[in-house]
Tab-separated table of C-alpha atoms and ligand atoms in Angstrom:
chain	number	residue	atom	x	y	z
K	13	MET	CA	144.697	97.976	186.127
K	14	PRO	CA	145.211	101.683	185.267
K	15	THR	CA	145.191	104.136	188.154
K	16	ASP	CA	142.786	107.054	188.272
K	17	THR	CA	145.314	109.527	189.678
K	18	LEU	CA	142.967	112.509	189.578
K	19	ARG	CA	140.271	110.673	191.534
K	20	ASN	CA	142.791	109.538	194.133
K	21	TRP	CA	144.199	113.063	194.463
K	22	SER	CA	140.704	114.597	194.720
K	23	ASN	CA	140.178	112.557	197.892
K	24	THR	CA	143.377	113.753	199.632
K	25	GLY	CA	143.456	116.272	202.477
K	26	LEU	CA	145.235	118.795	200.233
K	27	ALA	CA	142.511	118.586	197.567
K	28	ARG	CA	139.870	118.989	200.254
K	29	ARG	CA	141.637	122.115	201.605
K	30	LEU	CA	141.915	123.563	198.098
K	31	GLY	CA	138.204	122.929	197.565
K	32	ALA	CA	138.825	120.792	194.451
K	33	PRO	CA	135.759	118.898	193.203
K	34	ARG	CA	135.739	115.423	194.704
K	35	ILE	CA	135.528	112.382	192.447
K	36	PRO	CA	133.743	109.807	194.572
K	37	VAL	CA	135.079	106.410	195.546
K	38	LEU	CA	132.142	104.145	194.674
K	39	ARG	CA	130.793	101.584	197.136
K	40	ARG	CA	131.351	98.209	195.467
K	41	TYR	CA	130.074	94.791	196.452
K	42	GLU	CA	132.075	92.503	198.679
K	43	PRO	CA	130.783	89.158	199.949
K	44	GLY	CA	129.237	89.528	203.383
K	45	GLN	CA	128.399	93.180	202.825
K	46	PRO	CA	124.832	94.195	203.792
K	47	LEU	CA	122.469	95.127	200.973
K	48	LEU	CA	122.284	98.685	202.341
K	49	ASP	CA	124.442	100.386	204.957
K	50	GLY	CA	121.672	102.640	206.284
K	51	PRO	CA	117.925	103.188	206.264
K	52	ALA	CA	115.798	103.068	203.121
K	53	LEU	CA	112.790	105.228	202.410
K	54	VAL	CA	110.035	103.280	200.644
K	55	ALA	CA	107.009	105.224	199.457
K	56	ALA	CA	104.345	105.227	196.757
K	57	VAL	CA	101.908	107.444	194.945
K	58	GLY	CA	98.632	105.538	195.176
K	59	ALA	CA	98.307	102.158	196.862
K	60	GLY	CA	101.706	100.958	195.626
K	61	ARG	CA	101.504	97.162	195.230
K	62	PHE	CA	105.301	96.874	195.430
K	63	VAL	CA	105.682	98.744	198.728
K	64	THR	CA	104.981	95.758	200.993
K	65	PRO	CA	107.235	93.208	199.208
K	66	ILE	CA	110.091	95.694	198.763
K	67	THR	CA	109.834	96.783	202.415
K	68	ALA	CA	109.958	93.119	203.448
K	69	LEU	CA	112.964	92.477	201.190
K	70	ILE	CA	114.938	95.397	202.642
K	71	GLU	CA	114.042	94.557	206.235
K	72	GLU	CA	115.019	90.912	205.708
K	73	GLU	CA	118.392	92.211	204.609
K	74	GLY	CA	118.760	94.039	207.909
K	75	ALA	CA	118.165	97.666	206.893
K	76	PRO	CA	115.472	99.785	208.554
K	77	VAL	CA	112.697	101.153	206.343
K	78	VAL	CA	111.164	104.578	206.868
K	79	THR	CA	108.252	106.246	205.117
K	80	GLU	CA	109.506	109.829	205.466
K	81	PRO	CA	112.996	111.302	205.638
K	82	GLY	CA	114.253	111.900	209.164
K	83	GLU	CA	117.593	112.905	210.652
K	84	ASP	CA	119.645	110.026	209.226
K	85	LYS	CA	121.072	109.911	205.735
K	86	LEU	CA	119.189	107.501	203.476
K	87	ALA	CA	121.049	104.610	201.865
K	88	ALA	CA	118.184	104.178	199.398
K	89	VAL	CA	114.974	105.789	198.221
K	90	VAL	CA	112.462	103.537	196.467
K	91	VAL	CA	109.254	105.033	195.134
K	92	ASP	CA	106.498	102.925	193.598
K	93	LEU	CA	104.975	105.100	190.888
K	94	THR	CA	103.412	102.236	188.939
K	95	GLU	CA	99.926	103.622	189.506
K	96	ILE	CA	100.477	107.208	188.430
K	97	THR	CA	98.043	108.371	185.741
K	98	THR	CA	97.759	112.177	186.081
K	99	LEU	CA	99.869	115.294	186.352
K	100	ALA	CA	98.636	115.575	189.935
K	101	ASP	CA	100.170	112.126	190.609
K	102	LEU	CA	103.435	113.298	189.056
K	103	ALA	CA	103.400	116.332	191.338
K	104	ALA	CA	102.848	114.007	194.296
K	105	ALA	CA	105.935	112.062	193.200
K	106	GLN	CA	107.986	115.259	193.151
K	107	ARG	CA	106.803	116.079	196.678
K	108	ILE	CA	108.127	112.700	197.857
K	109	LEU	CA	111.373	112.889	195.904
K	110	THR	CA	112.539	116.428	196.682
K	111	PRO	CA	113.025	116.003	200.456
K	112	ALA	CA	114.227	112.413	199.945
K	113	VAL	CA	117.098	113.209	197.541
K	114	ARG	CA	118.370	115.870	199.952
K	115	LYS	CA	118.953	113.080	202.439
K	116	LEU	CA	120.515	110.543	200.058
K	117	ALA	CA	123.841	109.223	201.397
K	118	PRO	CA	127.068	108.899	199.358
K	119	SER	CA	126.714	105.911	196.964
K	120	GLY	CA	122.980	106.040	197.807
K	121	ARG	CA	120.410	104.445	195.529
K	122	LEU	CA	117.340	106.086	194.087
K	123	LEU	CA	115.061	103.555	192.424
K	124	LEU	CA	111.739	104.374	190.810
K	125	LEU	CA	109.163	101.837	189.655
K	126	GLY	CA	106.946	103.153	186.912
K	127	PRO	CA	104.156	102.061	184.583
K	128	VAL	CA	104.530	101.169	180.931
K	129	SER	CA	103.853	104.152	178.682
K	130	GLY	CA	101.414	103.392	175.852
K	131	ASP	CA	102.340	99.725	175.633
K	132	SER	CA	101.587	98.749	172.048
K	133	ARG	CA	101.272	95.072	173.024
K	134	HIS	CA	98.341	95.791	175.278
K	135	SER	CA	95.756	97.773	173.310
K	136	ASP	CA	93.275	97.641	176.226
K	137	TYR	CA	95.895	98.973	178.552
K	138	ARG	CA	96.879	101.742	176.131
K	139	HIS	CA	93.265	102.708	175.711
K	140	SER	CA	92.566	102.833	179.429
K	141	GLN	CA	95.777	104.687	180.158
K	142	GLY	CA	94.919	107.619	177.862
K	143	ALA	CA	97.213	110.406	176.709
K	144	GLU	CA	97.773	111.876	180.172
K	145	GLY	CA	98.601	108.460	181.641
K	146	ALA	CA	101.046	107.700	178.843
K	147	ALA	CA	102.567	111.173	179.221
K	148	VAL	CA	103.227	110.925	182.946
K	149	ALA	CA	104.551	107.373	182.568
K	150	GLN	CA	107.028	108.602	179.961
K	151	ALA	CA	107.778	111.672	182.107
K	152	LEU	CA	109.535	109.351	184.571
K	153	ASP	CA	112.131	108.623	181.905
K	154	GLY	CA	113.248	112.255	181.739
K	155	LEU	CA	112.854	112.634	185.489
K	156	VAL	CA	115.113	109.732	186.446
K	157	ARG	CA	117.794	110.592	183.901
K	158	SER	CA	117.876	114.150	185.243
K	159	ILE	CA	118.056	113.019	188.859
K	160	GLY	CA	121.014	110.824	187.877
K	161	LYS	CA	122.790	113.916	186.559
K	162	GLU	CA	122.033	115.905	189.724
K	163	LEU	CA	123.077	113.333	192.320
K	164	ARG	CA	126.608	113.535	193.684
K	165	ALA	CA	129.008	111.406	195.730
K	166	GLY	CA	128.470	108.181	193.776
K	167	ALA	CA	124.694	108.021	194.224
K	168	THR	CA	122.709	106.596	191.293
K	169	ALA	CA	119.154	106.868	189.944
K	170	ASN	CA	117.440	104.171	187.881
K	171	LEU	CA	113.904	103.328	186.734
K	172	LEU	CA	112.191	99.952	186.461
K	173	ILE	CA	109.201	99.995	184.114
K	174	VAL	CA	106.908	97.234	185.337
K	175	ASP	CA	104.451	95.393	183.100
K	176	PRO	CA	100.903	95.734	184.490
K	177	ASP	CA	100.585	91.930	184.576
K	178	ALA	CA	103.890	91.308	186.392
K	179	ALA	CA	103.596	89.677	189.833
K	180	PRO	CA	105.322	91.591	192.662
K	181	ALA	CA	107.945	88.866	193.139
K	182	THR	CA	109.189	89.325	189.560
K	183	VAL	CA	110.859	92.609	190.480
K	184	ASP	CA	112.845	91.054	193.331
K	185	SER	CA	116.201	90.285	191.713
K	186	SER	CA	116.222	93.632	189.884
K	187	VAL	CA	115.380	95.627	193.027
K	188	ARG	CA	118.171	93.819	194.868
K	189	PHE	CA	120.667	94.547	192.096
K	190	PHE	CA	119.824	98.225	191.772
K	191	LEU	CA	119.848	98.793	195.538
K	192	SER	CA	123.079	96.909	196.124
K	193	ALA	CA	126.691	97.943	195.608
K	194	ARG	CA	126.752	95.496	192.679
K	195	SER	CA	125.204	98.221	190.494
K	196	ALA	CA	127.918	100.795	191.384
K	197	TYR	CA	128.457	101.933	187.771
K	198	VAL	CA	124.896	101.481	186.432
K	199	ASP	CA	123.259	104.888	186.456
K	200	GLY	CA	120.426	106.630	184.605
K	201	GLN	CA	119.099	103.335	183.234
K	202	VAL	CA	115.522	102.468	182.355
K	203	VAL	CA	114.828	98.725	182.382
K	204	HIS	CA	111.555	97.086	181.386
K	205	LEU	CA	110.353	94.187	183.527
K	206	GLY	CA	107.826	91.939	181.811
K	207	VAL	CA	106.015	88.780	182.737
K	208	PRO	CA	108.633	86.019	182.914
K	209	ALA	CA	108.281	83.186	180.431
K	210	GLY	CA	108.195	79.612	181.637
K	211	GLU	CA	106.731	78.428	184.902
K	212	PRO	CA	104.346	80.944	186.471
K	213	VAL	CA	105.806	82.588	189.546
K	214	ASP	CA	104.087	81.783	192.829
K	215	PRO	CA	101.937	84.870	193.503
K	216	ALA	CA	103.322	85.099	197.021
K	217	GLY	CA	106.744	84.868	195.449
K	218	MET	CA	108.226	83.024	198.386
K	219	ASP	CA	108.590	79.508	197.008
K	220	ASP	CA	111.986	80.151	195.449
K	221	PRO	CA	113.842	82.681	197.594
K	222	ILE	CA	117.088	84.083	196.211
K	223	ASP	CA	120.278	83.250	198.055
K	224	PRO	CA	121.745	86.763	198.057
K	225	VAL	CA	125.279	85.495	198.693
K	226	ARG	CA	125.352	82.820	195.974
K	227	PRO	CA	122.543	83.753	193.574
K	228	LEU	CA	124.070	81.628	190.784
K	229	ALA	CA	124.586	78.490	192.858
K	230	GLY	CA	124.313	75.335	190.767
K	231	ARG	CA	124.274	77.160	187.433
K	232	ILE	CA	126.496	76.207	184.495
K	233	ALA	CA	127.896	79.359	182.879
K	234	VAL	CA	129.845	79.731	179.626
K	235	VAL	CA	131.982	82.852	179.243
K	236	THR	CA	133.617	83.525	175.871
K	237	GLY	CA	136.792	85.604	175.749
K	238	ALA	CA	137.413	84.580	179.358
K	239	ALA	CA	141.233	84.513	179.275
K	240	ARG	CA	141.703	88.156	180.238
K	241	GLY	CA	140.146	91.588	180.687
K	242	ILE	CA	136.414	91.890	181.220
K	243	GLY	CA	135.830	88.201	180.382
K	244	ALA	CA	138.150	87.057	183.185
K	245	ALA	CA	136.338	89.397	185.603
K	246	ILE	CA	133.008	87.938	184.471
K	247	ALA	CA	134.251	84.383	185.107
K	248	ASP	CA	135.588	85.344	188.561
K	249	THR	CA	132.377	87.135	189.543
K	250	LEU	CA	130.009	84.419	188.331
K	251	ALA	CA	132.111	81.786	190.130
K	252	ARG	CA	132.091	83.885	193.317
K	253	ASP	CA	128.287	83.879	193.068
K	254	GLY	CA	128.180	80.091	192.804
K	255	ALA	CA	128.273	79.318	189.060
K	256	THR	CA	130.334	76.531	187.490
K	257	ILE	CA	132.410	78.164	184.760
K	258	VAL	CA	133.169	76.932	181.257
K	259	ALA	CA	135.827	79.415	180.133
K	260	VAL	CA	136.224	79.770	176.351
K	261	ASP	CA	138.977	81.532	174.434
K	262	VAL	CA	141.256	81.079	171.422
K	263	PRO	CA	144.114	78.542	171.695
K	264	ALA	CA	146.652	81.393	171.584
K	265	ALA	CA	145.222	82.624	174.907
K	266	GLY	CA	145.531	79.140	176.414
K	267	GLU	CA	147.751	80.143	179.335
K	268	GLY	CA	145.450	82.910	180.583
K	269	LEU	CA	142.466	80.679	179.968
K	270	ALA	CA	143.914	77.849	182.052
K	271	ALA	CA	144.643	80.318	184.871
K	272	VAL	CA	141.027	81.525	184.869
K	273	ALA	CA	139.668	77.966	184.761
K	274	ASN	CA	141.914	76.943	187.683
K	275	ARG	CA	141.106	80.019	189.716
K	276	THR	CA	137.357	79.580	189.300
K	277	GLY	CA	137.377	75.794	189.650
K	278	GLY	CA	135.867	75.564	186.168
K	279	THR	CA	136.951	74.090	182.847
K	280	ALA	CA	138.792	75.625	179.904
K	281	LEU	CA	137.615	75.159	176.329
K	282	GLN	CA	140.070	76.356	173.698
K	283	LEU	CA	137.880	77.452	170.838
K	284	ASP	CA	137.938	80.117	168.153
K	285	ILE	CA	134.274	81.127	168.168
K	286	THR	CA	134.453	81.989	164.472
K	287	ALA	CA	135.511	78.474	163.436
K	288	PRO	CA	132.913	76.745	161.234
K	289	ASP	CA	132.420	73.986	163.829
K	290	ALA	CA	132.569	76.305	166.882
K	291	ALA	CA	128.865	76.129	167.756
K	292	SER	CA	128.708	72.343	167.495
K	293	ARG	CA	131.936	71.948	169.504
K	294	LEU	CA	130.571	74.219	172.221
K	295	THR	CA	127.157	72.571	172.455
K	296	GLY	CA	128.798	69.117	172.272
K	297	PHE	CA	131.163	69.998	175.124
K	298	LEU	CA	128.300	71.286	177.271
K	299	GLN	CA	126.159	68.246	176.544
K	300	GLU	CA	128.947	65.857	177.418
K	301	ARG	CA	130.241	67.633	180.528
K	302	HIS	CA	127.116	69.045	182.091
K	303	GLY	CA	124.085	67.927	180.081
K	304	ARG	CA	122.860	71.517	180.011
K	305	VAL	CA	123.787	75.207	180.116
K	306	ASP	CA	122.146	77.886	182.277
K	307	LEU	CA	124.032	81.003	181.267
K	308	VAL	CA	125.927	81.930	178.116
K	309	VAL	CA	127.924	85.162	178.196
K	310	HIS	CA	128.974	86.304	174.731
K	311	ASN	CA	131.895	88.477	175.791
K	312	ALA	CA	134.651	87.760	173.240
K	313	GLY	CA	135.232	90.790	171.065
K	314	ILE	CA	137.915	92.516	169.032
K	315	THR	CA	138.635	95.954	167.623
K	316	ARG	CA	140.381	96.708	164.311
K	317	ASP	CA	139.975	100.484	164.183
K	318	LYS	CA	140.297	102.459	160.940
K	319	LEU	CA	138.365	105.337	159.408
K	320	LEU	CA	135.762	103.998	157.011
K	321	ALA	CA	137.574	105.703	154.125
K	322	ASN	CA	140.580	103.460	154.855
K	323	MET	CA	138.683	100.336	155.901
K	324	ASP	CA	139.781	97.075	154.291
K	325	ASP	CA	137.693	93.926	154.023
K	326	GLU	CA	139.846	92.015	156.492
K	327	ARG	CA	139.279	94.573	159.266
K	328	TRP	CA	135.565	94.731	158.539
K	329	ASN	CA	135.005	90.995	158.301
K	330	SER	CA	137.090	89.960	161.302
K	331	VAL	CA	135.325	92.407	163.634
K	332	LEU	CA	131.831	91.586	162.369
K	333	GLY	CA	132.702	87.874	162.442
K	334	VAL	CA	133.936	87.695	166.060
K	335	ASN	CA	131.649	90.310	167.598
K	336	LEU	CA	128.381	89.524	165.852
K	337	GLY	CA	128.500	86.588	163.420
K	338	ALA	CA	129.713	84.093	166.042
K	339	GLN	CA	127.022	85.185	168.500
K	340	LEU	CA	124.320	84.784	165.836
K	341	THR	CA	125.540	81.285	164.977
K	342	ILE	CA	125.895	80.100	168.584
K	343	ASN	CA	122.496	81.499	169.556
K	344	GLU	CA	120.834	79.670	166.653
K	345	ALA	CA	122.598	76.469	167.747
K	346	LEU	CA	121.263	76.928	171.299
K	347	LEU	CA	117.738	77.480	169.997
K	348	ALA	CA	118.084	74.386	167.817
K	349	ALA	CA	119.005	72.315	170.917
K	350	PRO	CA	116.388	73.448	173.440
K	351	ASP	CA	117.021	70.390	175.629
K	352	LEU	CA	120.471	71.796	176.310
K	353	LEU	CA	119.006	75.008	177.735
K	354	GLY	CA	118.423	74.784	181.483
K	355	PRO	CA	114.908	75.598	182.734
K	356	ASP	CA	115.764	79.290	183.340
K	357	ALA	CA	118.510	79.758	180.780
K	358	ARG	CA	119.974	83.218	180.317
K	359	ILE	CA	121.982	84.602	177.408
K	360	VAL	CA	123.885	87.842	177.947
K	361	CYS	CA	125.643	89.588	175.059
K	362	VAL	CA	128.334	92.208	175.549
K	363	SER	CA	127.598	95.195	173.331
K	364	SER	CA	129.239	98.607	173.752
K	365	GLN	CA	128.526	102.274	174.119
K	366	SER	CA	130.138	102.591	170.651
K	367	GLY	CA	127.172	100.630	169.299
K	368	ILE	CA	124.824	103.259	170.732
K	369	ALA	CA	126.745	106.508	170.303
K	370	GLY	CA	129.024	105.599	167.395
K	371	ASN	CA	132.747	106.276	167.562
K	372	ARG	CA	135.193	107.783	165.080
K	373	GLY	CA	137.389	105.080	163.579
K	374	GLN	CA	135.081	102.302	164.744
K	375	THR	CA	132.493	101.854	161.992
K	376	ASN	CA	133.108	98.097	161.954
K	377	TYR	CA	133.099	97.757	165.755
K	378	ALA	CA	130.085	100.055	166.289
K	379	ALA	CA	128.131	98.257	163.556
K	380	SER	CA	128.847	94.918	165.239
K	381	LYS	CA	127.900	96.187	168.693
K	382	ALA	CA	124.703	97.875	167.456
K	383	GLY	CA	123.939	94.645	165.587
K	384	ILE	CA	124.038	92.802	168.909
K	385	ILE	CA	121.229	95.033	170.179
K	386	GLY	CA	119.096	94.226	167.137
K	387	MET	CA	119.832	90.520	167.562
K	388	VAL	CA	118.868	90.556	171.237
K	389	ARG	CA	115.537	92.235	170.520
K	390	ALA	CA	114.753	89.776	167.728
K	391	LEU	CA	115.701	86.684	169.726
K	392	ALA	CA	114.016	87.643	173.015
K	393	PRO	CA	110.603	86.161	172.115
K	394	ARG	CA	112.241	83.044	170.670
K	395	PHE	CA	114.248	82.354	173.838
K	396	ALA	CA	111.148	83.148	175.929
K	397	GLU	CA	109.418	80.171	174.274
K	398	HIS	CA	111.933	78.023	176.174
K	399	GLY	CA	111.597	79.939	179.461
K	400	ALA	CA	114.905	81.648	178.639
K	401	THR	CA	115.944	85.280	178.192
K	402	ILE	CA	118.517	87.168	176.144
K	403	ASN	CA	119.798	90.615	177.078
K	404	ALA	CA	122.722	92.879	176.303
K	405	VAL	CA	125.028	94.913	178.477
K	406	ALA	CA	126.670	97.943	176.906
K	407	PRO	CA	129.815	98.995	178.775
K	408	GLY	CA	130.991	102.590	178.520
K	409	PHE	CA	134.513	103.613	179.542
K	410	ILE	CA	135.923	100.650	181.472
K	411	GLU	CA	139.403	100.693	183.043
K	412	THR	CA	141.250	97.912	181.194
K	413	GLU	CA	144.670	97.357	179.630
K	414	MET	CA	143.149	98.742	176.429
K	415	THR	CA	142.106	102.044	177.995
K	416	ALA	CA	145.453	102.224	179.866
K	417	LYS	CA	147.189	102.440	176.472
K	418	MET	CA	145.118	105.452	175.326
K	419	PRO	CA	146.789	108.863	175.083
K	420	VAL	CA	146.358	110.575	178.451
K	421	GLY	CA	144.033	113.318	177.114
K	422	THR	CA	141.672	110.850	175.440
K	423	ARG	CA	141.657	108.690	178.541
K	424	GLU	CA	140.917	111.591	180.878
K	425	ALA	CA	138.062	112.790	178.634
K	426	GLY	CA	136.649	109.260	178.448
K	427	ARG	CA	136.705	108.913	182.213
K	428	ARG	CA	134.982	112.168	183.073
K	429	VAL	CA	132.049	112.471	180.641
K	430	ASN	CA	129.584	110.627	182.851
K	431	SER	CA	127.555	111.355	185.963
K	432	LEU	CA	129.966	109.471	188.240
K	433	ARG	CA	132.990	111.294	186.705
K	434	GLN	CA	135.164	108.180	186.506
K	435	GLY	CA	135.661	105.018	184.479
K	436	GLY	CA	133.987	101.761	185.432
K	437	LEU	CA	135.825	98.571	186.381
K	438	PRO	CA	135.541	95.169	184.647
K	439	VAL	CA	133.776	93.908	187.765
K	440	ASP	CA	130.979	96.442	187.195
K	441	VAL	CA	130.182	94.807	183.849
K	442	ALA	CA	130.476	91.385	185.497
K	443	GLU	CA	128.079	92.223	188.347
K	444	THR	CA	125.467	93.394	185.838
K	445	ILE	CA	125.808	90.148	183.915
K	446	GLY	CA	125.498	88.239	187.194
K	447	TRP	CA	122.132	89.898	187.858
K	448	LEU	CA	120.842	89.182	184.336
K	449	GLY	CA	122.110	85.601	184.645
K	450	GLN	CA	120.052	84.683	187.677
K	451	ALA	CA	117.132	82.263	187.352
K	452	SER	CA	115.048	84.881	189.160
K	453	SER	CA	115.744	87.582	186.531
K	454	GLY	CA	113.283	86.129	184.025
K	455	ALA	CA	111.315	89.395	183.928
K	456	VAL	CA	114.195	91.079	182.075
K	457	ASN	CA	114.211	90.056	178.419
K	458	GLY	CA	115.323	91.801	175.228
K	459	GLN	CA	116.814	94.682	177.213
K	460	VAL	CA	120.022	96.670	176.819
K	461	VAL	CA	121.551	97.783	180.105
K	462	ARG	CA	124.360	100.299	179.873
K	463	VAL	CA	127.196	100.033	182.352
K	464	CYS	CA	128.525	103.504	181.753
K	465	GLY	CA	127.996	105.666	184.846
K	466	GLN	CA	125.354	107.509	182.798
K	467	SER	CA	127.760	108.572	180.079
K	468	ILE	CA	126.638	111.605	178.118
K	469	LEU	CA	127.734	109.842	174.913
K	470	GLY	CA	124.752	108.295	173.147
K	471	ALA	CA	122.394	109.203	175.958
S	520	NAD	N1	137.307	97.563	177.492
S	520	NAD	C1	136.278	98.388	177.349
S	520	NAD	O1	136.309	99.538	177.807
S	520	NAD	C2	135.036	97.910	176.642
S	520	NAD	C3	133.987	98.811	176.434
S	520	NAD	C4	132.832	98.373	175.796
S	520	NAD	C5	132.716	97.054	175.405
S	520	NAD	N2	133.755	96.182	175.605
S	520	NAD	C6	133.560	94.810	175.159
S	520	NAD	O2	133.825	93.931	176.255
S	520	NAD	C7	134.308	92.690	175.759
S	520	NAD	C8	135.619	92.347	176.439
S	520	NAD	O3	136.528	93.403	176.206
S	520	NAD	P1	138.000	93.464	176.832
S	520	NAD	O4	138.372	94.905	176.942
S	520	NAD	O5	138.085	92.602	178.010
S	520	NAD	O6	138.840	92.833	175.605
S	520	NAD	P2	140.168	91.938	175.612
S	520	NAD	O7	140.777	92.125	174.267
S	520	NAD	O8	141.024	92.216	176.801
S	520	NAD	O9	139.606	90.461	175.763
S	520	NAD	C9	138.853	89.862	174.736
S	520	NAD	C10	139.047	88.355	174.799
S	520	NAD	O10	138.311	87.778	173.721
S	520	NAD	C11	139.105	86.758	173.147
S	520	NAD	N3	138.758	86.495	171.752
S	520	NAD	C12	138.987	87.300	170.686
S	520	NAD	N4	138.608	86.684	169.554
S	520	NAD	C13	138.137	85.462	169.907
S	520	NAD	C14	137.617	84.364	169.182
S	520	NAD	N5	137.531	84.399	167.848
S	520	NAD	N6	137.229	83.264	169.873
S	520	NAD	C15	137.332	83.214	171.220
S	520	NAD	N7	137.806	84.229	171.967
S	520	NAD	C16	138.214	85.338	171.304
S	520	NAD	C17	140.528	87.302	173.268
S	520	NAD	O11	141.503	86.274	173.122
S	520	NAD	C18	140.506	87.944	174.636
S	520	NAD	O12	140.876	87.043	175.647
S	520	NAD	C19	134.438	92.837	174.247
S	520	NAD	O13	133.269	92.337	173.623
S	520	NAD	C20	134.507	94.350	174.074
S	520	NAD	O14	134.072	94.741	172.813
S	520	NAD	C21	134.905	96.586	176.206
């Protein structure tokens, strides 16, 4: 793993004496760690239907909840703004947030819950919301992204847009993720929470409590490209959280693949995902071994960089084939075998910041990664018919062997152009996938979550 020398130096006594800007050491999740290491402020504008369940969730996890900032630093600030409809409501939100952010602790969490702005699926809702309602709902988008850029010391700001019909319990797994150290490198994100497909959630939301230590217990998870890099971190993290791993990679990566399978107590499947029979071999293996699959992580990916002017067909086709074509084929095979999908199946596709911002020399790669986003949006309603979801994560600058080989100037620039002023770690991508992979994350569907520390590229 490459070393971030500048960050390490910025935290030394000498750097402190010289007054050098500090690059924060982020609080990351470790088993046994409390959800929050200090008090949380939970507030609302209006009645705030999420205040009571979120307060209960935080208190159950052992952290005190306050309604106004006091002397102590706040580990989290959660504000339910789902009922705001006027500029006066927005001003009330600012009056809550201004004193609260002053008290936010290092690696603190600011989480807003907001209403849908002008939801085209709900014409009644759009009509009743009016222009001012839609405006203030959308205003939260700019607000939260700006707060993310203002916060320091590893604190993050994110926004959950909650469907008006969503039951309070449907926000649970997402609130936990965004408050916890698992979301260390997820910043400035806006995620829509809808009404989960499949079985209706118990309105009290207490019939299926999440085990916060092993939220993936009993789930069968496939990870492609699992032999090394981010894929190996995904396999390790999902296994830590209780999943049974089926690790997939090309035969040439067999040694690394076997190591991951052994380490996680899972199985190794040597498979080139672009082979004509890859989808049937994968579904056949799952059927035979486990009789079902609960989580499929499409992580395998390649780069073959070249300026478009010099692009040859081989570079284009291999990148589009591995990164996008194989995912399309496997997803269609899963949809064609709905009995194989567990009752709360989750598909998570690894996209990239390049697919959002574009990148010089990566027309093939960026096209494939943007294509993943289009695929996820198109397939979300189809997977929902089976009680399943499909989402994408889009990593930004992640510290891997690949980024270690970059020229030092390019690497330094890549690391610093985000609100947290450092690169992410493979585990940050893995933790985000772990959240999306939970049975209780059914409210998140068709979304793209960036794991980029709020990179300014493509924002
Ligand atoms: N590293 C980053 O900073 C970064 C940033 C954004 C997105 N990503 C994406 O994250 C994913 C993992 O990236 P990484 O840096 O760990 O890459 P990596 O090259 O270290 O690992 C990719 C794995 O995929 C496997 N693979 C390649 N072709 C395959 C095929 N046809 N069938 C089965 N397996 C195959 C490789 O053997 C390898 O083990 C990729 O989709 C990549 O595009 C990475």
